[in-house]
Amino acid sequence: QVQLVESGGGLVQEGGSLRLSCATSGRTVSNYAMGWFRQAPGKEREFVAAITRSGAFSDSANSVKGRFTISRDSAKNTVYLQMNSLKPEDTAVYYCAAKIGNRFTYTATDYDYWGQGTQVTVSS
């Protein structure tokens, strides 16, 4: 079992930056592929970015590609989402998720553990 706790959300102006952190406890984060998802009001939860257990491969949604970067620090048991050039449409609750195994997927239901989420609000 692993517990995930997100932090770093907040209110930022359009064009600004935030870095989300996902701290893990219980089992080490290096046992899991990790992902970030987001959910805006009235919308389905959607894939944002993910990284393999090894950290060798990652991917992000087309809507954030070139602006968001996922990374992991196994020594700190933490996964990060660096978000630059934020847009109002990035406003959502952001969730960290862990998936048993090395490979990530783009489907939320494939992930085994979830954090409680952190709110990101981008004002225009």
XYZ file of C-alpha atoms in Angstrom:
124
model
C 0.000 0.000 0.000
C 1.204 3.504 -0.765
C -0.200 6.832 0.346
C 0.012 9.825 -1.981
C -0.176 13.458 -0.898
C -0.218 16.261 -3.456
C 0.848 19.827 -2.760
C 1.818 22.959 -4.641
C -1.513 23.952 -6.112
C -2.910 27.444 -5.886
C -4.042 30.516 -7.775
C -1.801 31.838 -10.533
C -2.187 34.306 -13.380
C -2.227 33.230 -16.991
C 1.313 32.632 -18.194
C 2.562 31.807 -14.719
C 4.110 28.634 -13.334
C 3.481 26.155 -10.563
C 5.226 22.997 -9.463
C 3.083 20.241 -8.020
C 4.609 17.659 -5.747
C 3.356 14.187 -4.905
C 4.931 12.788 -1.780
C 4.584 9.096 -1.126
C 4.661 7.104 2.068
C 4.289 3.451 2.791
C 6.104 1.825 -0.074
C 8.789 3.564 -2.077
C 7.696 5.426 -5.183
C 10.261 3.477 -7.197
C 7.877 0.484 -7.130
C 5.311 2.271 -9.279
C 4.739 3.989 -12.546
C 3.344 7.425 -11.704
C 0.847 9.672 -13.365
C -0.858 13.029 -13.052
C -4.494 13.462 -13.971
C -6.830 16.423 -13.678
C -10.539 17.004 -13.413
C -12.332 20.253 -14.105
C -15.899 20.900 -12.874
C -18.423 19.014 -14.952
C -15.742 17.163 -16.897
C -14.239 13.697 -16.802
C -10.870 13.046 -15.220
C -8.207 13.310 -17.912
C -4.624 12.242 -18.355
C -1.972 14.939 -17.972
C 1.412 13.224 -17.767
C 3.035 9.992 -16.630
C 6.440 8.447 -16.098
C 7.680 4.877 -15.922
C 8.868 3.271 -12.717
C 12.449 3.537 -13.948
C 12.037 7.154 -14.964
C 13.381 6.365 -18.412
C 10.211 7.239 -20.298
C 7.468 9.786 -19.871
C 4.670 11.292 -21.863
C 2.159 14.095 -21.574
C -1.170 15.037 -23.080
C -1.109 17.052 -26.291
C -2.862 19.906 -24.501
C 0.084 20.359 -22.124
C 2.979 19.113 -24.210
C 5.856 21.566 -24.194
C 4.460 23.316 -21.108
C 4.266 20.598 -18.419
C 7.045 18.245 -17.362
C 6.808 15.231 -15.093
C 9.806 14.032 -13.113
C 10.547 11.792 -10.171
C 13.083 11.760 -7.355
C 13.235 8.296 -5.865
C 15.567 9.412 -3.078
C 12.853 11.802 -1.896
C 9.953 9.472 -2.753
C 8.419 12.343 -4.672
C 7.018 12.934 -8.134
C 6.751 16.422 -9.599
C 4.716 18.172 -12.259
C 6.316 21.394 -13.432
C 3.667 23.525 -15.104
C 4.719 26.538 -17.161
C 2.812 28.967 -19.385
C -0.395 28.151 -17.561
C -3.713 28.865 -19.232
C -7.206 29.315 -17.779
C -8.182 25.984 -19.322
C -5.610 24.292 -17.074
C -7.841 25.091 -14.095
C -8.752 21.811 -12.398
C -8.107 19.581 -9.437
C -4.866 17.736 -10.109
C -4.426 14.185 -8.868
C -1.331 12.083 -8.459
C -1.712 8.364 -9.125
C 0.448 5.262 -8.753
C 0.282 2.139 -10.904
C 1.876 -1.154 -9.959
C 4.505 -2.136 -12.512
C 6.955 -0.319 -14.741
C 4.737 0.949 -17.511
C 2.252 3.786 -17.306
C -1.024 4.030 -19.147
C -3.280 6.877 -20.176
C -6.375 5.471 -18.472
C -7.271 6.544 -14.940
C -8.915 3.253 -14.030
C -5.594 1.428 -14.576
C -4.017 3.177 -11.591
C -4.058 1.544 -8.198
C -3.592 4.415 -5.742
C -4.682 8.044 -5.750
C -3.977 11.191 -3.809
C -6.671 13.537 -2.567
C -5.976 16.153 -5.229
C -4.766 19.747 -5.227
C -6.620 22.682 -6.781
C -4.980 24.692 -9.550
C -6.731 27.874 -10.642
C -5.426 30.009 -13.503
C -6.899 33.472 -13.840
C -7.018 35.391 -17.113
